[in-house]
Amino acid sequence: MLHFRTLGPEPGTAPALVILHGLFGSSDNWNTLARRWAEPVADGGTGRTIWLVDQRNHGRSFHDPAITYELLTQDLLTFFDEHQLPANTVVLGHSMGGKVGMNFALYHPQRLEKLIVVDIAPRAYGPHHRELLDGLKQIDIAQVQNRDEADQLLQAVAPEADTRMFLLKNLYRNEQNQFAWRINIDALDRHLPDLGAEITGPGDPFLGQALFIRGGLSRYVSSEDKYFHIERLFPNVEIETVPNVGHWVHAEAPDTVFELVKAFLMH
Protein backbone atom coordinates (compact mmCIF):
# COMPACT_ATOMS: atom_id res chain seq x y z
CA MET A 1 0.00 0.00 0.00
CA LEU A 2 1.31 3.44 -0.94
CA HIS A 3 1.78 6.07 1.74
CA PHE A 4 -0.31 9.19 1.14
CA ARG A 5 -1.76 12.31 2.70
CA THR A 6 -4.81 14.31 1.72
CA LEU A 7 -5.36 18.05 1.91
CA GLY A 8 -8.51 20.08 1.42
CA PRO A 9 -12.08 18.77 1.37
CA GLU A 10 -12.89 15.37 2.81
CA PRO A 11 -12.20 12.62 0.23
CA GLY A 12 -15.31 11.85 -1.75
CA THR A 13 -16.83 15.31 -1.31
CA ALA A 14 -14.86 17.11 -4.05
CA PRO A 15 -12.97 16.28 -7.27
CA ALA A 16 -9.51 14.85 -6.68
CA LEU A 17 -6.02 15.86 -7.77
CA VAL A 18 -3.41 13.11 -7.35
CA ILE A 19 0.21 14.32 -7.27
CA LEU A 20 3.18 12.06 -8.12
CA HIS A 21 6.74 13.16 -7.29
CA GLY A 22 9.88 12.52 -9.33
CA LEU A 23 12.92 10.27 -8.96
CA PHE A 24 14.64 10.62 -5.54
CA GLY A 25 11.68 12.73 -4.40
CA SER A 26 8.65 12.30 -2.17
CA SER A 27 5.20 13.73 -1.65
CA ASP A 28 6.73 16.37 0.65
CA ASN A 29 8.22 18.10 -2.42
CA TRP A 30 4.72 19.22 -3.42
CA ASN A 31 3.30 20.05 0.01
CA THR A 32 3.40 23.86 -0.30
CA LEU A 33 1.67 24.01 -3.68
CA ALA A 34 -0.77 21.28 -2.68
CA ARG A 35 -1.94 23.35 0.29
CA ARG A 36 -2.65 26.28 -2.00
CA TRP A 37 -4.59 24.19 -4.52
CA ALA A 38 -6.56 22.59 -1.68
CA GLU A 39 -7.96 25.94 -0.55
CA PRO A 40 -11.61 26.70 -1.36
CA VAL A 41 -12.27 28.49 -4.64
CA ALA A 42 -13.44 31.55 -2.70
CA ASP A 43 -10.00 31.73 -1.06
CA GLY A 44 -8.09 31.43 -4.32
CA GLY A 45 -7.66 27.65 -4.48
CA THR A 46 -9.26 24.96 -6.62
CA GLY A 47 -11.54 23.40 -4.02
CA ARG A 48 -10.17 19.94 -4.83
CA THR A 49 -9.10 17.17 -2.52
CA ILE A 50 -5.35 16.82 -3.02
CA TRP A 51 -3.81 13.37 -2.71
CA LEU A 52 -0.04 13.49 -2.10
CA VAL A 53 1.40 10.06 -2.86
CA ASP A 54 4.78 8.46 -2.13
CA GLN A 55 5.59 6.02 -4.93
CA ARG A 56 7.28 2.68 -4.26
CA ASN A 57 10.89 2.86 -3.08
CA HIS A 58 10.39 6.53 -2.19
CA GLY A 59 9.24 8.50 0.82
CA ARG A 60 7.34 6.45 3.38
CA SER A 61 6.04 3.88 0.91
CA PHE A 62 7.21 0.27 0.76
CA HIS A 63 10.57 -0.86 -0.56
CA ASP A 64 10.60 -3.49 -3.28
CA PRO A 65 13.46 -4.96 -5.36
CA ALA A 66 11.73 -3.94 -8.62
CA ILE A 67 10.65 -0.57 -9.99
CA THR A 68 9.43 -0.15 -13.57
CA TYR A 69 6.76 2.00 -15.19
CA GLU A 70 4.55 -1.05 -15.53
CA LEU A 71 4.75 -1.63 -11.77
CA LEU A 72 4.40 2.05 -10.88
CA THR A 73 1.31 2.27 -13.09
CA GLN A 74 -0.18 -0.83 -11.47
CA ASP A 75 0.51 0.72 -8.06
CA LEU A 76 -1.42 3.82 -9.12
CA LEU A 77 -4.33 1.76 -10.48
CA THR A 78 -4.50 -0.15 -7.20
CA PHE A 79 -4.42 3.17 -5.32
CA PHE A 80 -7.35 4.45 -7.42
CA ASP A 81 -9.29 1.26 -6.68
CA GLU A 82 -8.52 1.27 -2.93
CA HIS A 83 -9.72 4.84 -2.53
CA GLN A 84 -12.52 4.64 -5.10
CA LEU A 85 -11.27 7.69 -6.97
CA PRO A 86 -13.85 8.75 -9.57
CA ALA A 87 -13.43 9.35 -13.29
CA ASN A 88 -13.17 13.15 -12.86
CA THR A 89 -9.83 12.75 -11.05
CA VAL A 90 -6.79 14.64 -12.40
CA VAL A 91 -3.25 13.22 -12.18
CA LEU A 92 -0.22 15.53 -11.93
CA GLY A 93 3.28 14.08 -12.17
CA HIS A 94 6.78 15.54 -12.20
CA SER A 95 9.66 13.81 -14.03
CA MET A 96 9.39 10.09 -13.18
CA GLY A 97 5.93 10.79 -11.77
CA GLY A 98 5.02 12.46 -15.06
CA LYS A 99 5.92 9.31 -16.95
CA VAL A 100 3.79 7.27 -14.55
CA GLY A 101 0.92 9.69 -15.17
CA MET A 102 1.36 9.42 -18.95
CA ASN A 103 1.42 5.63 -18.84
CA PHE A 104 -1.64 5.54 -16.57
CA ALA A 105 -3.58 7.88 -18.87
CA LEU A 106 -2.73 5.82 -21.96
CA TYR A 107 -3.61 2.45 -20.43
CA HIS A 108 -6.53 3.56 -18.24
CA PRO A 109 -8.01 6.65 -19.95
CA GLN A 110 -11.43 6.04 -18.41
CA ARG A 111 -10.03 6.47 -14.90
CA LEU A 112 -9.04 10.15 -15.12
CA GLU A 113 -10.38 13.36 -16.60
CA LYS A 114 -7.16 15.32 -17.24
CA LEU A 115 -3.40 14.86 -17.08
CA ILE A 116 -0.71 17.33 -15.98
CA VAL A 117 2.97 16.55 -16.68
CA VAL A 118 5.84 18.67 -15.34
CA ASP A 119 9.13 18.76 -17.26
CA ILE A 120 9.34 15.33 -18.85
CA ALA A 121 8.49 13.89 -22.28
CA PRO A 122 7.39 10.36 -23.23
CA ARG A 123 10.70 9.63 -24.99
CA ALA A 124 13.55 7.52 -23.67
CA TYR A 125 16.27 9.15 -21.55
CA GLY A 126 19.77 7.90 -20.87
CA PRO A 127 20.65 6.82 -17.28
CA HIS A 128 22.25 10.15 -16.42
CA HIS A 129 21.87 9.69 -12.64
CA ARG A 130 24.35 6.78 -12.55
CA GLU A 131 27.20 8.79 -10.99
CA LEU A 132 24.85 10.19 -8.35
CA LEU A 133 23.63 6.73 -7.35
CA ASP A 134 27.17 5.33 -7.34
CA GLY A 135 28.18 8.14 -4.99
CA LEU A 136 25.23 7.56 -2.66
CA LYS A 137 26.05 3.85 -2.46
CA GLN A 138 29.59 4.67 -1.33
CA ILE A 139 28.40 6.69 1.69
CA ASP A 140 28.04 4.62 4.86
CA ILE A 141 25.03 6.60 5.92
CA ALA A 142 24.52 4.62 9.18
CA GLN A 143 27.83 6.02 10.46
CA VAL A 144 26.93 9.65 9.78
CA GLN A 145 26.39 11.65 12.97
CA ASN A 146 24.44 14.66 11.73
CA ARG A 147 23.05 16.33 8.62
CA ASP A 148 26.01 18.67 8.25
CA GLU A 149 28.31 15.66 7.96
CA ALA A 150 25.96 14.09 5.40
CA ASP A 151 25.97 17.33 3.44
CA GLN A 152 29.78 17.38 3.39
CA LEU A 153 29.96 13.78 2.17
CA LEU A 154 27.44 14.54 -0.56
CA GLN A 155 29.50 17.41 -1.94
CA ALA A 156 31.68 14.95 -3.84
CA VAL A 157 28.56 13.50 -5.47
CA ALA A 158 26.44 16.63 -5.84
CA PRO A 159 28.41 19.90 -5.82
CA GLU A 160 25.19 21.93 -6.29
CA ALA A 161 23.73 22.98 -2.94
CA ASP A 162 20.12 22.73 -4.13
CA THR A 163 20.64 19.14 -5.31
CA ARG A 164 22.15 18.18 -1.95
CA MET A 165 19.26 19.81 -0.12
CA PHE A 166 16.84 17.83 -2.27
CA LEU A 167 18.65 14.54 -1.54
CA LEU A 168 18.97 15.26 2.19
CA LYS A 169 15.18 15.39 2.47
CA ASN A 170 15.37 11.60 2.13
CA LEU A 171 17.35 11.22 5.37
CA TYR A 172 15.65 9.97 8.52
CA ARG A 173 16.61 8.20 11.74
CA ASN A 174 15.54 4.56 11.95
CA GLU A 175 14.56 2.55 15.03
CA GLN A 176 18.25 2.20 15.93
CA ASN A 177 18.54 6.02 15.84
CA GLN A 178 20.87 5.74 12.86
CA PHE A 179 20.52 7.75 9.68
CA ALA A 180 19.04 5.87 6.73
CA TRP A 181 17.71 6.71 3.27
CA ARG A 182 14.00 6.66 2.57
CA ILE A 183 14.80 5.96 -1.08
CA ASN A 184 15.68 2.37 -1.99
CA ILE A 185 19.08 3.09 -3.51
CA ASP A 186 19.81 -0.51 -4.55
CA ALA A 187 16.50 -0.89 -6.40
CA LEU A 188 16.82 2.50 -8.11
CA ASP A 189 20.38 1.68 -9.14
CA ARG A 190 19.37 -1.71 -10.53
CA HIS A 191 16.42 -0.35 -12.49
CA LEU A 192 17.80 3.01 -13.61
CA PRO A 193 17.56 2.04 -17.32
CA ASP A 194 13.90 1.08 -16.78
CA LEU A 195 13.20 4.52 -15.32
CA GLY A 196 14.53 6.14 -18.48
CA ALA A 197 12.31 4.02 -20.72
CA GLU A 198 10.04 5.43 -23.41
CA ILE A 199 6.32 5.64 -22.73
CA THR A 200 4.42 4.25 -25.70
CA GLY A 201 1.07 3.08 -24.35
CA PRO A 202 -1.06 0.32 -25.88
CA GLY A 203 -1.47 2.13 -29.21
CA ASP A 204 -4.32 4.61 -28.89
CA PRO A 205 -3.65 8.21 -27.76
CA PHE A 206 -5.13 9.76 -24.63
CA LEU A 207 -7.92 12.02 -25.86
CA GLY A 208 -8.55 13.87 -22.61
CA GLN A 209 -7.11 17.30 -21.90
CA ALA A 210 -3.41 17.36 -21.05
CA LEU A 211 -1.12 20.12 -19.79
CA PHE A 212 2.66 19.82 -20.13
CA ILE A 213 4.73 22.37 -18.19
CA ARG A 214 8.43 22.66 -19.02
CA GLY A 215 11.30 24.71 -17.64
CA GLY A 216 12.80 27.13 -20.13
CA LEU A 217 16.33 26.21 -19.01
CA SER A 218 15.64 22.49 -18.75
CA ARG A 219 16.86 19.99 -21.33
CA TYR A 220 14.18 17.43 -20.56
CA VAL A 221 11.55 18.67 -23.03
CA SER A 222 12.63 19.97 -26.45
CA SER A 223 10.74 21.38 -29.43
CA GLU A 224 11.20 18.04 -31.16
CA ASP A 225 9.52 16.31 -28.21
CA LYS A 226 6.42 18.43 -28.76
CA TYR A 227 5.89 17.36 -32.34
CA PHE A 228 7.27 13.82 -32.38
CA HIS A 229 6.37 12.50 -28.96
CA ILE A 230 3.91 14.54 -26.90
CA GLU A 231 1.31 15.55 -29.49
CA ARG A 232 1.25 12.06 -31.02
CA LEU A 233 0.19 10.48 -27.71
CA PHE A 234 -1.68 13.47 -26.24
CA PRO A 235 -3.31 15.33 -29.14
CA ASN A 236 -5.47 17.51 -26.87
CA VAL A 237 -2.45 19.09 -25.20
CA GLU A 238 -1.34 22.52 -24.02
CA ILE A 239 2.41 23.00 -23.59
CA GLU A 240 3.54 25.86 -21.37
CA THR A 241 7.16 26.99 -20.92
CA VAL A 242 8.18 28.70 -17.70
CA PRO A 243 11.19 30.93 -18.51
CA ASN A 244 14.46 31.04 -16.61
CA VAL A 245 13.93 27.85 -14.58
CA GLY A 246 15.26 24.32 -14.82
CA HIS A 247 13.91 20.83 -14.15
CA TRP A 248 12.44 21.59 -10.71
CA VAL A 249 9.96 24.05 -12.17
CA HIS A 250 7.57 23.85 -9.22
CA ALA A 251 10.33 24.70 -6.73
CA GLU A 252 11.87 27.53 -8.77
CA ALA A 253 8.65 29.17 -9.98
CA PRO A 254 5.89 28.02 -7.59
CA ASP A 255 3.56 30.95 -8.25
CA THR A 256 3.64 30.40 -12.00
CA VAL A 257 3.04 26.66 -11.66
CA PHE A 258 0.24 27.32 -9.19
CA GLU A 259 -1.57 29.60 -11.64
CA LEU A 260 -1.02 27.35 -14.68
CA VAL A 261 -2.39 24.30 -12.90
CA LYS A 262 -5.26 26.21 -11.30
CA ALA A 263 -6.37 27.65 -14.66
CA PHE A 264 -6.18 24.21 -16.27
CA LEU A 265 -8.23 22.60 -13.49
CA MET A 266 -10.86 25.32 -13.48
CA HIS A 267 -11.84 25.14 -17.14
Coordinates of C-alpha atoms in Angstrom, one line a residue:
M1 CA 0.0 0.0 0.0
L2 CA 1.3 3.4 -0.9
H3 CA 1.8 6.1 1.7
F4 CA -0.3 9.2 1.1
R5 CA -1.8 12.3 2.7
T6 CA -4.8 14.3 1.7
L7 CA -5.4 18.0 1.9
G8 CA -8.5 20.1 1.4
P9 CA -12.1 18.8 1.4
E10 CA -12.9 15.4 2.8
P11 CA -12.2 12.6 0.2
G12 CA -15.3 11.8 -1.7
T13 CA -16.8 15.3 -1.3
A14 CA -14.9 17.1 -4.1
P15 CA -13.0 16.3 -7.3
A16 CA -9.5 14.8 -6.7
L17 CA -6.0 15.9 -7.8
V18 CA -3.4 13.1 -7.3
I19 CA 0.2 14.3 -7.3
L20 CA 3.2 12.1 -8.1
H21 CA 6.7 13.2 -7.3
G22 CA 9.9 12.5 -9.3
L23 CA 12.9 10.3 -9.0
F24 CA 14.6 10.6 -5.5
G25 CA 11.7 12.7 -4.4
S26 CA 8.6 12.3 -2.2
S27 CA 5.2 13.7 -1.6
D28 CA 6.7 16.4 0.6
N29 CA 8.2 18.1 -2.4
W30 CA 4.7 19.2 -3.4
N31 CA 3.3 20.1 0.0
T32 CA 3.4 23.9 -0.3
L33 CA 1.7 24.0 -3.7
A34 CA -0.8 21.3 -2.7
R35 CA -1.9 23.4 0.3
R36 CA -2.7 26.3 -2.0
W37 CA -4.6 24.2 -4.5
A38 CA -6.6 22.6 -1.7
E39 CA -8.0 25.9 -0.5
P40 CA -11.6 26.7 -1.4
V41 CA -12.3 28.5 -4.6
A42 CA -13.4 31.6 -2.7
D43 CA -10.0 31.7 -1.1
G44 CA -8.1 31.4 -4.3
G45 CA -7.7 27.7 -4.5
T46 CA -9.3 25.0 -6.6
G47 CA -11.5 23.4 -4.0
R48 CA -10.2 19.9 -4.8
T49 CA -9.1 17.2 -2.5
I50 CA -5.4 16.8 -3.0
W51 CA -3.8 13.4 -2.7
L52 CA 0.0 13.5 -2.1
V53 CA 1.4 10.1 -2.9
D54 CA 4.8 8.5 -2.1
Q55 CA 5.6 6.0 -4.9
R56 CA 7.3 2.7 -4.3
N57 CA 10.9 2.9 -3.1
H58 CA 10.4 6.5 -2.2
G59 CA 9.2 8.5 0.8
R60 CA 7.3 6.5 3.4
S61 CA 6.0 3.9 0.9
F62 CA 7.2 0.3 0.8
H63 CA 10.6 -0.9 -0.6
D64 CA 10.6 -3.5 -3.3
P65 CA 13.5 -5.0 -5.4
A66 CA 11.7 -3.9 -8.6
I67 CA 10.6 -0.6 -10.0
T68 CA 9.4 -0.1 -13.6
Y69 CA 6.8 2.0 -15.2
E70 CA 4.5 -1.1 -15.5
L71 CA 4.8 -1.6 -11.8
L72 CA 4.4 2.1 -10.9
T73 CA 1.3 2.3 -13.1
Q74 CA -0.2 -0.8 -11.5
D75 CA 0.5 0.7 -8.1
L76 CA -1.4 3.8 -9.1
L77 CA -4.3 1.8 -10.5
T78 CA -4.5 -0.2 -7.2
F79 CA -4.4 3.2 -5.3
F80 CA -7.4 4.5 -7.4
D81 CA -9.3 1.3 -6.7
E82 CA -8.5 1.3 -2.9
H83 CA -9.7 4.8 -2.5
Q84 CA -12.5 4.6 -5.1
L85 CA -11.3 7.7 -7.0
P86 CA -13.8 8.8 -9.6
A87 CA -13.4 9.4 -13.3
N88 CA -13.2 13.2 -12.9
T89 CA -9.8 12.8 -11.1
V90 CA -6.8 14.6 -12.4
V91 CA -3.3 13.2 -12.2
L92 CA -0.2 15.5 -11.9
G93 CA 3.3 14.1 -12.2
H94 CA 6.8 15.5 -12.2
S95 CA 9.7 13.8 -14.0
M96 CA 9.4 10.1 -13.2
G97 CA 5.9 10.8 -11.8
G98 CA 5.0 12.5 -15.1
K99 CA 5.9 9.3 -17.0
V100 CA 3.8 7.3 -14.6
G101 CA 0.9 9.7 -15.2
M102 CA 1.4 9.4 -18.9
N103 CA 1.4 5.6 -18.8
F104 CA -1.6 5.5 -16.6
A105 CA -3.6 7.9 -18.9
L106 CA -2.7 5.8 -22.0
Y107 CA -3.6 2.5 -20.4
H108 CA -6.5 3.6 -18.2
P109 CA -8.0 6.6 -19.9
Q110 CA -11.4 6.0 -18.4
R111 CA -10.0 6.5 -14.9
L112 CA -9.0 10.1 -15.1
E113 CA -10.4 13.4 -16.6
K114 CA -7.2 15.3 -17.2
L115 CA -3.4 14.9 -17.1
I116 CA -0.7 17.3 -16.0
V117 CA 3.0 16.5 -16.7
V118 CA 5.8 18.7 -15.3
D119 CA 9.1 18.8 -17.3
I120 CA 9.3 15.3 -18.9
A121 CA 8.5 13.9 -22.3
P122 CA 7.4 10.4 -23.2
R123 CA 10.7 9.6 -25.0
A124 CA 13.6 7.5 -23.7
Y125 CA 16.3 9.2 -21.5
G126 CA 19.8 7.9 -20.9
P127 CA 20.6 6.8 -17.3
H128 CA 22.3 10.1 -16.4
H129 CA 21.9 9.7 -12.6
R130 CA 24.3 6.8 -12.5
E131 CA 27.2 8.8 -11.0
L132 CA 24.9 10.2 -8.4
L133 CA 23.6 6.7 -7.4
D134 CA 27.2 5.3 -7.3
G135 CA 28.2 8.1 -5.0
L136 CA 25.2 7.6 -2.7
K137 CA 26.0 3.9 -2.5
Q138 CA 29.6 4.7 -1.3
I139 CA 28.4 6.7 1.7
D140 CA 28.0 4.6 4.9
I141 CA 25.0 6.6 5.9
A142 CA 24.5 4.6 9.2
Q143 CA 27.8 6.0 10.5
V144 CA 26.9 9.7 9.8
Q145 CA 26.4 11.6 13.0
N146 CA 24.4 14.7 11.7
R147 CA 23.0 16.3 8.6
D148 CA 26.0 18.7 8.3
E149 CA 28.3 15.7 8.0
A150 CA 26.0 14.1 5.4
D151 CA 26.0 17.3 3.4
Q152 CA 29.8 17.4 3.4
L153 CA 30.0 13.8 2.2
L154 CA 27.4 14.5 -0.6
Q155 CA 29.5 17.4 -1.9
A156 CA 31.7 15.0 -3.8
V157 CA 28.6 13.5 -5.5
A158 CA 26.4 16.6 -5.8
P159 CA 28.4 19.9 -5.8
E160 CA 25.2 21.9 -6.3
A161 CA 23.7 23.0 -2.9
D162 CA 20.1 22.7 -4.1
T163 CA 20.6 19.1 -5.3
R164 CA 22.1 18.2 -2.0
M165 CA 19.3 19.8 -0.1
F166 CA 16.8 17.8 -2.3
L167 CA 18.7 14.5 -1.5
L168 CA 19.0 15.3 2.2
K169 CA 15.2 15.4 2.5
N170 CA 15.4 11.6 2.1
L171 CA 17.4 11.2 5.4
Y172 CA 15.6 10.0 8.5
R173 CA 16.6 8.2 11.7
N174 CA 15.5 4.6 11.9
E175 CA 14.6 2.6 15.0
Q176 CA 18.3 2.2 15.9
N177 CA 18.5 6.0 15.8
Q178 CA 20.9 5.7 12.9
F179 CA 20.5 7.7 9.7
A180 CA 19.0 5.9 6.7
W181 CA 17.7 6.7 3.3
R182 CA 14.0 6.7 2.6
I183 CA 14.8 6.0 -1.1
N184 CA 15.7 2.4 -2.0
I185 CA 19.1 3.1 -3.5
D186 CA 19.8 -0.5 -4.6
A187 CA 16.5 -0.9 -6.4
L188 CA 16.8 2.5 -8.1
D189 CA 20.4 1.7 -9.1
R190 CA 19.4 -1.7 -10.5
H191 CA 16.4 -0.4 -12.5
L192 CA 17.8 3.0 -13.6
P193 CA 17.6 2.0 -17.3
D194 CA 13.9 1.1 -16.8
L195 CA 13.2 4.5 -15.3
G196 CA 14.5 6.1 -18.5
A197 CA 12.3 4.0 -20.7
E198 CA 10.0 5.4 -23.4
I199 CA 6.3 5.6 -22.7
T200 CA 4.4 4.3 -25.7
G201 CA 1.1 3.1 -24.4
P202 CA -1.1 0.3 -25.9
G203 CA -1.5 2.1 -29.2
D204 CA -4.3 4.6 -28.9
P205 CA -3.7 8.2 -27.8
F206 CA -5.1 9.8 -24.6
L207 CA -7.9 12.0 -25.9
G208 CA -8.5 13.9 -22.6
Q209 CA -7.1 17.3 -21.9
A210 CA -3.4 17.4 -21.0
L211 CA -1.1 20.1 -19.8
F212 CA 2.7 19.8 -20.1
I213 CA 4.7 22.4 -18.2
R214 CA 8.4 22.7 -19.0
G215 CA 11.3 24.7 -17.6
G216 CA 12.8 27.1 -20.1
L217 CA 16.3 26.2 -19.0
S218 CA 15.6 22.5 -18.7
R219 CA 16.9 20.0 -21.3
Y220 CA 14.2 17.4 -20.6
V221 CA 11.6 18.7 -23.0
S222 CA 12.6 20.0 -26.5
S223 CA 10.7 21.4 -29.4
E224 CA 11.2 18.0 -31.2
D225 CA 9.5 16.3 -28.2
K226 CA 6.4 18.4 -28.8
Y227 CA 5.9 17.4 -32.3
F228 CA 7.3 13.8 -32.4
H229 CA 6.4 12.5 -29.0
I230 CA 3.9 14.5 -26.9
E231 CA 1.3 15.6 -29.5
R232 CA 1.3 12.1 -31.0
L233 CA 0.2 10.5 -27.7
F234 CA -1.7 13.5 -26.2
P235 CA -3.3 15.3 -29.1
N236 CA -5.5 17.5 -26.9
V237 CA -2.5 19.1 -25.2
E238 CA -1.3 22.5 -24.0
I239 CA 2.4 23.0 -23.6
E240 CA 3.5 25.9 -21.4
T241 CA 7.2 27.0 -20.9
V242 CA 8.2 28.7 -17.7
P243 CA 11.2 30.9 -18.5
N244 CA 14.5 31.0 -16.6
V245 CA 13.9 27.8 -14.6
G246 CA 15.3 24.3 -14.8
H247 CA 13.9 20.8 -14.1
W248 CA 12.4 21.6 -10.7
V249 CA 10.0 24.0 -12.2
H250 CA 7.6 23.9 -9.2
A251 CA 10.3 24.7 -6.7
E252 CA 11.9 27.5 -8.8
A253 CA 8.7 29.2 -10.0
P254 CA 5.9 28.0 -7.6
D255 CA 3.6 31.0 -8.2
T256 CA 3.6 30.4 -12.0
V257 CA 3.0 26.7 -11.7
F258 CA 0.2 27.3 -9.2
E259 CA -1.6 29.6 -11.6
L260 CA -1.0 27.4 -14.7
V261 CA -2.4 24.3 -12.9
K262 CA -5.3 26.2 -11.3
A263 CA -6.4 27.7 -14.7
F264 CA -6.2 24.2 -16.3
L265 CA -8.2 22.6 -13.5
M266 CA -10.9 25.3 -13.5
H267 CA -11.8 25.1 -17.1

